[in-house]
Coordinates of C-alpha atoms and ligand atoms in Angstrom, one line a residue:
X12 CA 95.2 76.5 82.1
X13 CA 96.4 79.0 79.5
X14 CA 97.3 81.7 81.8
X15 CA 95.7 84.4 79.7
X16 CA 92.8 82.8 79.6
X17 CA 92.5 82.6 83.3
X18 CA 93.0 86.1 83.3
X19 CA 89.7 86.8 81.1
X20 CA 87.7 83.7 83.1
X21 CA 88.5 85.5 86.1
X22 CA 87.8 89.1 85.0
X23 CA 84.0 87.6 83.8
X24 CA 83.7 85.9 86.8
X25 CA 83.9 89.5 89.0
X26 CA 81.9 91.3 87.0
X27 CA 79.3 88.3 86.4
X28 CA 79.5 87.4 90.1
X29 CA 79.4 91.0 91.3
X30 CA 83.1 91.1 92.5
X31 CA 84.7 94.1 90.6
X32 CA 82.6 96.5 88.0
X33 CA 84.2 99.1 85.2
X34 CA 83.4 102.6 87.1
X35 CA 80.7 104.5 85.7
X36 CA 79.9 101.5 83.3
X37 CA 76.5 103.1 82.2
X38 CA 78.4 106.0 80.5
X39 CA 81.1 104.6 79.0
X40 CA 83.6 103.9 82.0
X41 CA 86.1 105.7 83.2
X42 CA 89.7 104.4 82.3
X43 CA 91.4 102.9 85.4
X44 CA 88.9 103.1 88.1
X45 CA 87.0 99.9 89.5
X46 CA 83.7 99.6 91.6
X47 CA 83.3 96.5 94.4
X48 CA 80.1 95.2 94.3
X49 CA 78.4 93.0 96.9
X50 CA 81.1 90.1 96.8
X51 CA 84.2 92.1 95.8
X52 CA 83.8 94.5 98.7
X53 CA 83.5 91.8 101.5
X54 CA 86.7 89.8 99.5
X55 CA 88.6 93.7 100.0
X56 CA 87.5 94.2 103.7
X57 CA 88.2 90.5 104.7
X58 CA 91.7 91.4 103.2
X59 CA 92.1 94.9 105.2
X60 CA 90.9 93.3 108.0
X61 CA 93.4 90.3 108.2
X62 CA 95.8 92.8 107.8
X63 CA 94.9 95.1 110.2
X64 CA 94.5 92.1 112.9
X65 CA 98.1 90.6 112.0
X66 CA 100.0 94.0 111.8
X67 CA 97.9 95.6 114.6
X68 CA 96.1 93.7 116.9
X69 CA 98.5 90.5 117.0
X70 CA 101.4 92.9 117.7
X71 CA 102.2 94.9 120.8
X72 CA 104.4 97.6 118.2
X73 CA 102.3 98.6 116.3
X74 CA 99.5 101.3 116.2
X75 CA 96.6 102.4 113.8
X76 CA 96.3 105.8 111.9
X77 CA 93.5 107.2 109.5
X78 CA 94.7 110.3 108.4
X79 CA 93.2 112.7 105.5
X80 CA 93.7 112.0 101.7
X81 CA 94.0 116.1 101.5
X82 CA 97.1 117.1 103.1
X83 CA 99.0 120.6 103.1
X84 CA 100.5 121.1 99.5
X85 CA 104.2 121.8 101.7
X86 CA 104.0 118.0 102.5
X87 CA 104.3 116.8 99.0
X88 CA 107.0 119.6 98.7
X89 CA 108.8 117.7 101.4
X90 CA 108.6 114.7 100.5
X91 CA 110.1 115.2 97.1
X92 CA 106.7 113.8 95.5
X93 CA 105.9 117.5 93.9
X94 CA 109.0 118.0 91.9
X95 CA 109.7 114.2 91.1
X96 CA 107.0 111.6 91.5
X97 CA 106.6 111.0 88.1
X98 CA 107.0 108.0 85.2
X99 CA 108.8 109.4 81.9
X100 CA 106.4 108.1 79.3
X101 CA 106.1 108.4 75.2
X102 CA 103.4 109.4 72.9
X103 CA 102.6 107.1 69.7
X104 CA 103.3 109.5 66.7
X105 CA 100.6 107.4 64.8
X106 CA 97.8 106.1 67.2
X107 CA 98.2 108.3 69.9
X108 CA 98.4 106.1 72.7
X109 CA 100.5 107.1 75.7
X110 CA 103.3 104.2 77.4
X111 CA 105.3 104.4 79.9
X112 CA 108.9 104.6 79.2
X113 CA 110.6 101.8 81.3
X114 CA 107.6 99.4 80.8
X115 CA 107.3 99.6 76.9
X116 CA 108.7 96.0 76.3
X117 CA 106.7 94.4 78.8
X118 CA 103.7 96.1 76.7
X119 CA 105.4 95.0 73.3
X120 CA 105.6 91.1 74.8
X121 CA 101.8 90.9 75.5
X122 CA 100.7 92.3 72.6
X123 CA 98.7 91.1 70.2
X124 CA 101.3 92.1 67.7
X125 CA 104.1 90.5 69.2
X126 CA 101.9 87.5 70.6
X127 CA 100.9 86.5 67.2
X128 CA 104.8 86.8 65.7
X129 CA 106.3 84.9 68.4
X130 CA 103.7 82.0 68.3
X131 CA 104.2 81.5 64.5
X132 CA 107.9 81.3 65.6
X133 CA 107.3 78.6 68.0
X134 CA 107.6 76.2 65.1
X135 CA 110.8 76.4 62.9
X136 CA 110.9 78.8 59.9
X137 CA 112.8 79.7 57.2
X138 CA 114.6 83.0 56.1
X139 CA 111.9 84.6 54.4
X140 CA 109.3 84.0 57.3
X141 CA 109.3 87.6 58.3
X142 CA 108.5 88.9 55.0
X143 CA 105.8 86.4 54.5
X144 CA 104.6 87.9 58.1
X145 CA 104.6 91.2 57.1
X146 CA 102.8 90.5 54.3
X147 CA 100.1 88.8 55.4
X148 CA 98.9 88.8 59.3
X149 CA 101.6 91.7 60.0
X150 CA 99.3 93.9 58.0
X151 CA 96.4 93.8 59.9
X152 CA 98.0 93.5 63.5
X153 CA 101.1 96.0 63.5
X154 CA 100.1 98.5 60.0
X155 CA 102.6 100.9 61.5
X156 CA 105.3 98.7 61.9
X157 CA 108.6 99.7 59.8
X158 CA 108.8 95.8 58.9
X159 CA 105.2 96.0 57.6
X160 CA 105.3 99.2 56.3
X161 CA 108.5 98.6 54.1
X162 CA 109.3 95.1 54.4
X163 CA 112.0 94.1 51.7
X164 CA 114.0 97.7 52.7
X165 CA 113.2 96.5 56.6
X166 CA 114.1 92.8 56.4
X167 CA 117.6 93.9 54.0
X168 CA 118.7 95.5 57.1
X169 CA 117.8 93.2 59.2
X170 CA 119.0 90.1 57.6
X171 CA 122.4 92.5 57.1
X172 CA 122.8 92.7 61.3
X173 CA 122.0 89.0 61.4
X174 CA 124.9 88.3 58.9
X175 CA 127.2 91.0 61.1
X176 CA 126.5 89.2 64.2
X177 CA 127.0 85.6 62.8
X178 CA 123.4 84.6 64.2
X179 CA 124.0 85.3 68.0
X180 CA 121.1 85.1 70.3
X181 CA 119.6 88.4 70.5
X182 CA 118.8 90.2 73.0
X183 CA 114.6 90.3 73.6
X184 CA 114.8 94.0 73.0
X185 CA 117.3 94.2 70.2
X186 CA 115.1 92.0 68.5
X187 CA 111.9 94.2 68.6
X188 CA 113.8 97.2 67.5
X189 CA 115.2 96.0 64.5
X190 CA 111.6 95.1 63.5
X191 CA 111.4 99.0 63.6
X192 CA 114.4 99.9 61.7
X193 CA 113.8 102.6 59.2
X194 CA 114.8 103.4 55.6
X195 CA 118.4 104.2 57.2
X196 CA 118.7 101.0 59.1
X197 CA 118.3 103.0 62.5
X198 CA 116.5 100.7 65.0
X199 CA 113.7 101.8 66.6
X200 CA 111.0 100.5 69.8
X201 CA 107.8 100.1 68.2
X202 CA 104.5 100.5 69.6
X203 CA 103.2 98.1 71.6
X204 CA 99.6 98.8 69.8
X205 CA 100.0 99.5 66.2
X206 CA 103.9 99.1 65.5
X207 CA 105.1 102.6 64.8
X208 CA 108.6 103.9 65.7
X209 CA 108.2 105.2 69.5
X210 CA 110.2 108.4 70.0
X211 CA 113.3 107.5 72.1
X212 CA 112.9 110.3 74.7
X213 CA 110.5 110.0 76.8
X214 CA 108.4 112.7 78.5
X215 CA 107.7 113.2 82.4
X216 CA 104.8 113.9 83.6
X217 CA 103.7 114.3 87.4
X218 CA 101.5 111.5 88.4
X219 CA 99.6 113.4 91.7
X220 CA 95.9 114.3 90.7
X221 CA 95.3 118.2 91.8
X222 CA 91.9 119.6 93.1
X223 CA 90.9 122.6 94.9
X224 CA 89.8 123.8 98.0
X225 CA 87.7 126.5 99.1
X226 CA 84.6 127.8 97.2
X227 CA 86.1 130.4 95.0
X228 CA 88.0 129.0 92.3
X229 CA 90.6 132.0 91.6
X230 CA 91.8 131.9 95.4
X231 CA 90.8 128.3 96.1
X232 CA 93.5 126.4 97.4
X233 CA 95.5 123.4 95.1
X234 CA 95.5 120.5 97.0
X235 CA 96.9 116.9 95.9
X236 CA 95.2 113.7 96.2
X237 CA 97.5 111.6 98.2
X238 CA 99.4 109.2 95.7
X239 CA 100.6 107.2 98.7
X240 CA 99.3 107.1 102.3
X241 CA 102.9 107.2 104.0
X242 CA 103.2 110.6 104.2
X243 CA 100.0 110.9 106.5
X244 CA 102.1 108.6 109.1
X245 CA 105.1 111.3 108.9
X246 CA 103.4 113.7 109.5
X247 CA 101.9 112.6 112.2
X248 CA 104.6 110.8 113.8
X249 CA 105.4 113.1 117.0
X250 CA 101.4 113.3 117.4
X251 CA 101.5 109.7 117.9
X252 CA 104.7 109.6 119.8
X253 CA 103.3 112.0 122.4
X254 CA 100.2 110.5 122.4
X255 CA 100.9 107.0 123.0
X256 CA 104.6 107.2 125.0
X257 CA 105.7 104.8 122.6
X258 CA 109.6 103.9 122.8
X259 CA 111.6 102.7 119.8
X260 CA 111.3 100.4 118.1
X261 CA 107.7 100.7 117.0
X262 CA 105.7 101.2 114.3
X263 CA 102.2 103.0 112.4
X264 CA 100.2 101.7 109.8
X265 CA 97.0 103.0 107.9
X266 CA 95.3 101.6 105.5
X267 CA 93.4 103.9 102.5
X268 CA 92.9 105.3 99.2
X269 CA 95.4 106.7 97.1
X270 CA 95.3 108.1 93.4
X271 CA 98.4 108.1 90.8
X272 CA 97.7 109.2 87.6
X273 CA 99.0 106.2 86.0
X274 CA 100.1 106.6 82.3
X275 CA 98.8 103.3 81.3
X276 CA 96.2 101.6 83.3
X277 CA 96.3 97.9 82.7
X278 CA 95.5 94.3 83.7
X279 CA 92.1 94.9 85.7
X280 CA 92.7 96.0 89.3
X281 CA 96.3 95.5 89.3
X282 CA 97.2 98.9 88.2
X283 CA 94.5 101.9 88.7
X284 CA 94.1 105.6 89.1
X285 CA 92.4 105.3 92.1
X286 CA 93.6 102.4 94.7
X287 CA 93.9 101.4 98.2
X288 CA 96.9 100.7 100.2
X289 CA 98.4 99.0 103.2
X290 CA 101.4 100.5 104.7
X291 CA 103.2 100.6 107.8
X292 CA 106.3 102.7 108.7
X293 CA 108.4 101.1 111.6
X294 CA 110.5 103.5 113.3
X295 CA 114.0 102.1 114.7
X296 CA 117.5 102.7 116.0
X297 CA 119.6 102.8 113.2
X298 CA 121.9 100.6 113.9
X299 CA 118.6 98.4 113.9
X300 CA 117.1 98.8 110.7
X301 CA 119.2 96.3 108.3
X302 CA 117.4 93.5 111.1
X303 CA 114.0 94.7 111.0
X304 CA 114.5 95.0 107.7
X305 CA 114.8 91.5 107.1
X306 CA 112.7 90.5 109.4
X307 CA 110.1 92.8 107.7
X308 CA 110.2 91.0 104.4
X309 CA 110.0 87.5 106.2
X310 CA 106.6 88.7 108.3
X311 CA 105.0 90.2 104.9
X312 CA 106.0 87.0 103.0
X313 CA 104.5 84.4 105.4
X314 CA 101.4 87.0 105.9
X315 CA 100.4 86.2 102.3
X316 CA 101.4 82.5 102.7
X317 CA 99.0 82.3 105.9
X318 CA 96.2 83.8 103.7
X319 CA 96.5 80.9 101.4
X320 CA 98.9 82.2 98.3
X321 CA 100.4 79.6 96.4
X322 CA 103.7 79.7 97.4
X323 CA 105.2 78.8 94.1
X324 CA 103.7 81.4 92.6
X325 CA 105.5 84.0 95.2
X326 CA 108.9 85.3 95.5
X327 CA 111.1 88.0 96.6
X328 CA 113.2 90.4 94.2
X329 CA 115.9 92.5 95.7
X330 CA 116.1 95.9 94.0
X331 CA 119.4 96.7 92.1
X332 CA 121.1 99.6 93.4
X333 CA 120.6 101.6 90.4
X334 CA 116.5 100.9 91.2
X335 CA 117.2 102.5 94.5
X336 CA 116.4 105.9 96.3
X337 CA 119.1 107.8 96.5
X338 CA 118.5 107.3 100.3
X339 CA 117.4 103.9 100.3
X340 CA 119.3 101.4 102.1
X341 CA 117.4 98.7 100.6
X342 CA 114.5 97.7 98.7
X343 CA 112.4 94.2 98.3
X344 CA 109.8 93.5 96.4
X345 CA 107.7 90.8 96.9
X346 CA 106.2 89.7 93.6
X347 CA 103.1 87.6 92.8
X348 CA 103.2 85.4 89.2
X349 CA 100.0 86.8 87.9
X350 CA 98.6 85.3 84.7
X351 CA 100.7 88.3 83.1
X352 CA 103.7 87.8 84.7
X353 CA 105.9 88.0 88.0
X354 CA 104.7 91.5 89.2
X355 CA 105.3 93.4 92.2
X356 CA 102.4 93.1 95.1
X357 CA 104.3 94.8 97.5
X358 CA 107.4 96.9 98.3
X359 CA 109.8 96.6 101.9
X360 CA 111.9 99.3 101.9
X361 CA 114.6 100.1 104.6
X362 CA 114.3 104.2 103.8
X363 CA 117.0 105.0 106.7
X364 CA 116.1 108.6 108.3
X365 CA 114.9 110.2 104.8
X366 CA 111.6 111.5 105.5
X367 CA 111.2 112.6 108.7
X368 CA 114.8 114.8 108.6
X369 CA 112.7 116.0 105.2
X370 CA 109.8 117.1 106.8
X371 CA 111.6 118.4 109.8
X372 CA 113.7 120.3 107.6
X373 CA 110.6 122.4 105.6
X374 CA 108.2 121.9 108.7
X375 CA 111.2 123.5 110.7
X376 CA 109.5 121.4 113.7
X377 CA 111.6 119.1 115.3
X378 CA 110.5 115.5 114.9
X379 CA 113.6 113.9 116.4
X380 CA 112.8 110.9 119.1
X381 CA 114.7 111.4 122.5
X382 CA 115.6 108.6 124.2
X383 CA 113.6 108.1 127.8
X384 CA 117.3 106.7 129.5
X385 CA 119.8 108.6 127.9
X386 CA 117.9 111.5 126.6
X387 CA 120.0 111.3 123.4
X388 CA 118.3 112.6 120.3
X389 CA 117.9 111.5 116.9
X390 CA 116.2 110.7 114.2
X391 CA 114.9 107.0 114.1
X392 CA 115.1 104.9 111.0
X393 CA 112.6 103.9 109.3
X394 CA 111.5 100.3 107.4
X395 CA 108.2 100.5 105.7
X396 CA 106.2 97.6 103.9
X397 CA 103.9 99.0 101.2
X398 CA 101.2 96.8 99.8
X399 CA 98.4 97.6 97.5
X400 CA 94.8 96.3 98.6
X401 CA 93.6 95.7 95.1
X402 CA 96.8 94.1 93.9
X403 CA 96.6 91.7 96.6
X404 CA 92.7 91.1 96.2
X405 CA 93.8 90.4 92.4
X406 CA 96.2 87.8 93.4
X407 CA 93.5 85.9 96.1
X408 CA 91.2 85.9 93.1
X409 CA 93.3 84.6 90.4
X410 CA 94.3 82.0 93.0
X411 CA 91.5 80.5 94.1
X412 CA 90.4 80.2 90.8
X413 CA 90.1 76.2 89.7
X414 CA 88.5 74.1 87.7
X415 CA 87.1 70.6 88.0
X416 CA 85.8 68.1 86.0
X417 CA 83.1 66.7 88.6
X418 CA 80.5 64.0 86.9
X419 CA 81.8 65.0 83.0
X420 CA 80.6 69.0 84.4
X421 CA 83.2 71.8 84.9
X422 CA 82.7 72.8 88.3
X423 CA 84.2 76.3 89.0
X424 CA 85.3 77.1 92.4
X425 CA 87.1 79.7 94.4
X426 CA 89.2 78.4 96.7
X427 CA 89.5 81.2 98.8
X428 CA 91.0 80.8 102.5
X429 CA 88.3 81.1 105.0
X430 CA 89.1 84.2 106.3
X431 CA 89.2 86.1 102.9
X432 CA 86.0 84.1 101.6
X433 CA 83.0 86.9 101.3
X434 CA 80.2 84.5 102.4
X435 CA 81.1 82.1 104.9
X436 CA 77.9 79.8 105.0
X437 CA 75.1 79.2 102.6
X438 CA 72.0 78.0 104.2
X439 CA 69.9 75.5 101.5
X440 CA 65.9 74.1 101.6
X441 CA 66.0 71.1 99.6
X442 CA 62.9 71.7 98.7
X443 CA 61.1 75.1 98.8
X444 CA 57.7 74.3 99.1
X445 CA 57.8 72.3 101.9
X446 CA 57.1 74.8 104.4
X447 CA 58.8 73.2 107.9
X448 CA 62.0 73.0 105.5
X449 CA 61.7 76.6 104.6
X450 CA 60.9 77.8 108.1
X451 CA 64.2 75.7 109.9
X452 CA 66.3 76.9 107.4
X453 CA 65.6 80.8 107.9
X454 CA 65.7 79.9 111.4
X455 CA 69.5 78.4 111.2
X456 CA 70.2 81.5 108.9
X457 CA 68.8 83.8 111.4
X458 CA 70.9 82.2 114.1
X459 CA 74.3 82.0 112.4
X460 CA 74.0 85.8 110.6
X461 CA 74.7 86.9 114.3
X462 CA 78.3 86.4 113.8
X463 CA 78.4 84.1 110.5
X464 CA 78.8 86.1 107.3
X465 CA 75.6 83.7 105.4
X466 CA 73.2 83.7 103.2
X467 CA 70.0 81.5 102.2
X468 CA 69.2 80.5 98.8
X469 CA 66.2 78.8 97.4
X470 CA 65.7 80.0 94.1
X471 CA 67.1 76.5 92.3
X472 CA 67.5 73.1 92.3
X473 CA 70.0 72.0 95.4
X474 CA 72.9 70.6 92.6
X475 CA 72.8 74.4 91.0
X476 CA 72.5 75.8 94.6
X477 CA 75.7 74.3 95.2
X478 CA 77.5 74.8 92.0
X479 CA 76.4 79.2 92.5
X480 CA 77.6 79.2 95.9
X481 CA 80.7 77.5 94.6
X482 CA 81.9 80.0 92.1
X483 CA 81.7 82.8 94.5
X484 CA 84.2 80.8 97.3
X485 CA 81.3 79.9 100.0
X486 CA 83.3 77.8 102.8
X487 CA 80.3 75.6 104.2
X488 CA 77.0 74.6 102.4
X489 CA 74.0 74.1 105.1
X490 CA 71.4 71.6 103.5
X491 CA 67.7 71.1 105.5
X492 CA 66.0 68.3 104.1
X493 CA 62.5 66.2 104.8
X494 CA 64.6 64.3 107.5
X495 CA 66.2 67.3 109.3
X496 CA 62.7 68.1 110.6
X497 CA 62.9 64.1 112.4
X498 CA 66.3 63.8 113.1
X499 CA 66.9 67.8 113.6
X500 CA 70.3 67.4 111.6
X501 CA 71.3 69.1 108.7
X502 CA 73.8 68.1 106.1
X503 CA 76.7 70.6 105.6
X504 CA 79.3 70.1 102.7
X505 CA 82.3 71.2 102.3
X506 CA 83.6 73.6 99.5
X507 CA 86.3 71.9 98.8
X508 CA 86.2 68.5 98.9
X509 CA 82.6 67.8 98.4
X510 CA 82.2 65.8 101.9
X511 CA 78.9 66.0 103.0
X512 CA 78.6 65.2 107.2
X513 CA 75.4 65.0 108.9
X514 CA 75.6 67.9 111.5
X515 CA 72.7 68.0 114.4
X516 CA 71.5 72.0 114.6
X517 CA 72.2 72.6 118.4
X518 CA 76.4 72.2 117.3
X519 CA 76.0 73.5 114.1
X520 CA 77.6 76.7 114.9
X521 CA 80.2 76.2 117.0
X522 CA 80.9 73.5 114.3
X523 CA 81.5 75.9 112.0
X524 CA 82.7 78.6 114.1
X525 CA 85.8 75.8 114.5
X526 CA 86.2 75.8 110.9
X527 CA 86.2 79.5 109.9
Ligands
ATP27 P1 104.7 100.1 90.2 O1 106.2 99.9 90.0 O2 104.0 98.8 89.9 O3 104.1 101.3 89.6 P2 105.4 101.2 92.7 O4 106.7 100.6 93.0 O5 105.3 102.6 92.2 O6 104.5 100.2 91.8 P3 104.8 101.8 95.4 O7 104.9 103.3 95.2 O8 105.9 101.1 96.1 O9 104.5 101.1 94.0 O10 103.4 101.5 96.1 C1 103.3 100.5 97.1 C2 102.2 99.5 96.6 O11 101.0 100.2 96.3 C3 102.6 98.7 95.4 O12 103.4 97.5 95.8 C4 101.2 98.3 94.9 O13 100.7 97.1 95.6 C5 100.4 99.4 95.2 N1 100.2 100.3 94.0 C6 101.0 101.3 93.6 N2 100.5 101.8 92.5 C7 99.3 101.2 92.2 C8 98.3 101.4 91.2 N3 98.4 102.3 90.3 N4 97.2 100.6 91.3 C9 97.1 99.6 92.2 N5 98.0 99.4 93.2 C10 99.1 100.2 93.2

């Protein structure tokens, strides 16, 4: 499949299916904010919850935290988030939009624009097949593009540079700008939406939404949303140390909403204003931290792979050092090929003893770990996987995604794992007017709800029962038919394959209790 395309089937499917919905839809929307609806918000929690159960529960290291999105304005201070947290970005002169900087020619290479131009250049052209380009579908797609705009004085200059660099390869970027070369020859970016000359500075802007607190606005306090929730664990990291007795190494983790003021907000729920993520900061000797870290990016990696992820879809990507915090030790990405490219799902970074000597430093507490045996102090090191909850509920929903030509039909089916699936058993009449069916199959419902996320459905034909239950990823169809009430089985088929088994009802749940 076209991997655009599955982008849009899969975006219809959420808000068709009642997965993901455009906030405030009924006026409008609002840019970069995303409502769960019945589906979508089971899909999130089954995702938080796997997560808190492997990082948590599983482990004897690590606690849970829930601490506030509203914090004292001194932590952000601290944390370096209030002077620098911010993405440089540039204004269109022409259409206004806003992009950000360092992501411009990402935009540029999915734009409609650029899309079009490159496709008619999948097929050999001759030397005058930008001009014609310009002339004709250029016009409409990319107005403000210098090549458009003045195409003979454009394509002079760039036909000069192709003769000046005896037809090397060019560089993806080098490329686009000299589409943008003014009436001087100077290259330029263009925009990514209508083609004009982006200015080459860029502009920063802090990305923390402000709000304030108190009832009187002219003394009311500013506060910050949170635009990550790993401060909250700093803070509190001596609260928890006291409280628990923990000894190194060991580690918190809190999942919850944060809010970035994103310049662009693009690609559905992969990038929002308002978005929830799962972190965990693991505190260590330092001498430690290179092998946690590591090991770190090995337990995150499988975790998605035990969910289900494709793995060829999945891959690590080591930061350069020029990408790094000035404190960083080390930083890992590990990136998800969504249908618009390798992206990052979640960051490991080994941040050595950055933040806590930070917030020691303008707390003036002291928020050094002592050693039980040999009393030394010292601030512990710290490794800290960050993963968003929507970006990874993005990537479980594009993945599941298949089609299937079943009896010359396309069946659609999410092939989610059946921990993540939002309904884990449909129960089914065969026929709903046939009042012993109806009544045993409310009753199996009844039954299995106890502990069994379920549902029943009579409201079609069994084949379009099936084909519903499907599309939204239900593990286990549970079918009572005329001969149920003889035999007192049921039929149950399986999502995936198809298989239908006869099941009797007294082991139909721990039947599927084994399989969930
Ligand atoms: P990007 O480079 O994509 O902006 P980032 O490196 O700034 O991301 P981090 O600050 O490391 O992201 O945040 C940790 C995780 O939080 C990311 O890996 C991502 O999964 C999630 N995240 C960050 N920003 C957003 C957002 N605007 N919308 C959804 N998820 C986000």
């Amino acid at each position: 499949m076209h991997t655009p395309d599955l982008m849009e089937k899969v975006i219809s499917l959420c808000k068709r299916r009642g997965f993901v919905f455009q906030s405030s839809e009924i006026y409008g929307g609002l840019n970069g904010v995303f409502d769960y609806g019945p589906l979508g918000v089971e899909l999130k929690r089954n995702l938080k919850n796997a997560w808190w159960q492997a990082m948590i529960h599983h482990r004897d290291d690590v606690v849970g935290l829930d601490s506030g999105i509203l914090m004292h304005s001194m932590v952000w201070k601290a944390s370096g988030h209030a002077d620098s947290f911010s993405d440089p970005f540039v204004k269109c002169p022409a259409c206004s939009r806003h992009f950000r900087l360092d992501k411009v020619f990402e935009e540029i290479q999915t734009s409609p624009w650029f899309q079009a131009l490159a496709k008619s250049m999948e097929k050999p052209q001759d030397a005058g097949f930008l001009l014609r380009w310009a002339k004709g579908p250029g016009k409409s797609l990319a107005p403000n593009l210098s090549l458009v705009k003045d195409p003979e004085v454009t394509f002079s200059y760039i036909a000069d540079l192709h003769l000046a660099f005896k037809g090397a390869t060019l560089k993806f970027e080098d490329f686009v700008r000299r589409l943008g070369s003014d009436d001087r020859g100077i290259a330029h970016t263009p925009c990514p939406n209508c083609g004009a000359s982006l200015p080459d500075e860029g502009v920063a802007a802090n990305l923390m939404l402000k709000t304030s607190l108190g009832p009187v606005e002219e003394t009311a306090e500013k506060v910050y949303l949170r635009p990550e929730t790993a401060q909250g664990i700093f803070v509190n990291f001596t609260n928890v140390l006291d409280s628990t007795h923990r000894k190194l190494p060991f580690g918190i983790a809190q999942t919850g909403k944060s809010f970035r003021n994103e310049v662009t907000t693009k690609n559905f729920i992969f990038r929002s204003r308002e978005f929830e993520q799962m972190e965990i900061e693991y505190f260590c000797r330092p001498e430690q931290a290179e092998k946690f870290y590591q090991e770190w990016i090995e337990t995150r990696f499988n975790w998605y792979l035990s969910l289900g992820l494709n793995q060829e879809k999945l891959r690590h990507r080591m930061h350069a050092n020029d990408e790094l915090a000035h404190y960083a030790a080390g930083c890992t990405d590990i990136e998800y090929l969504f249908p618009f490219g390798w992206s990052e799902l979640e960051g490991i970074a080994n941040r050595g003893d950055y933040d806590l000597k930070q917030h020691a430093k303008f707390s003036g507490k002291d928020l050094q770990y002592q050693d039980p045996v040999t009393n030394e102090k010292f601030y512990p090191h710290v490794i800290e996987p960050s993963g968003g909850c929507d970006r990874g509920t993005l990537a479980f929903l594009v993945d599941a995604y298949h089609e299937e030509v079943v009896k010359d039909s396309t069946r659609v089916v999410m092939k989610f794992h059946p921990k993540l699936a939002p309904i884990k058993v449909a129960v089914l009449p065969l026929l709903k007017k046939n009042d012993g069916i109806v009544a045993l199959a409310k009753k199996i419902k009844s039954e299995l709800q106890k502990d069994i996320v379920c549902v029943y459905d009579d409201s079609a034909a069994i084949g379009k029962l099936y084909r519903r239950q499907d599309e939204v990823g239900t593990v286990f169809c549970v079918t009572v038919d005329v001969q149920s009430l003889e035999d007192g089985q049921v039929t149950v088929r399986h999502r995936d394959t198809m298989l239908q088994e006869r099941i009797s009802v007294e082991r139909l749940h721990q039947y599927l209790k084994e399989r969930l």
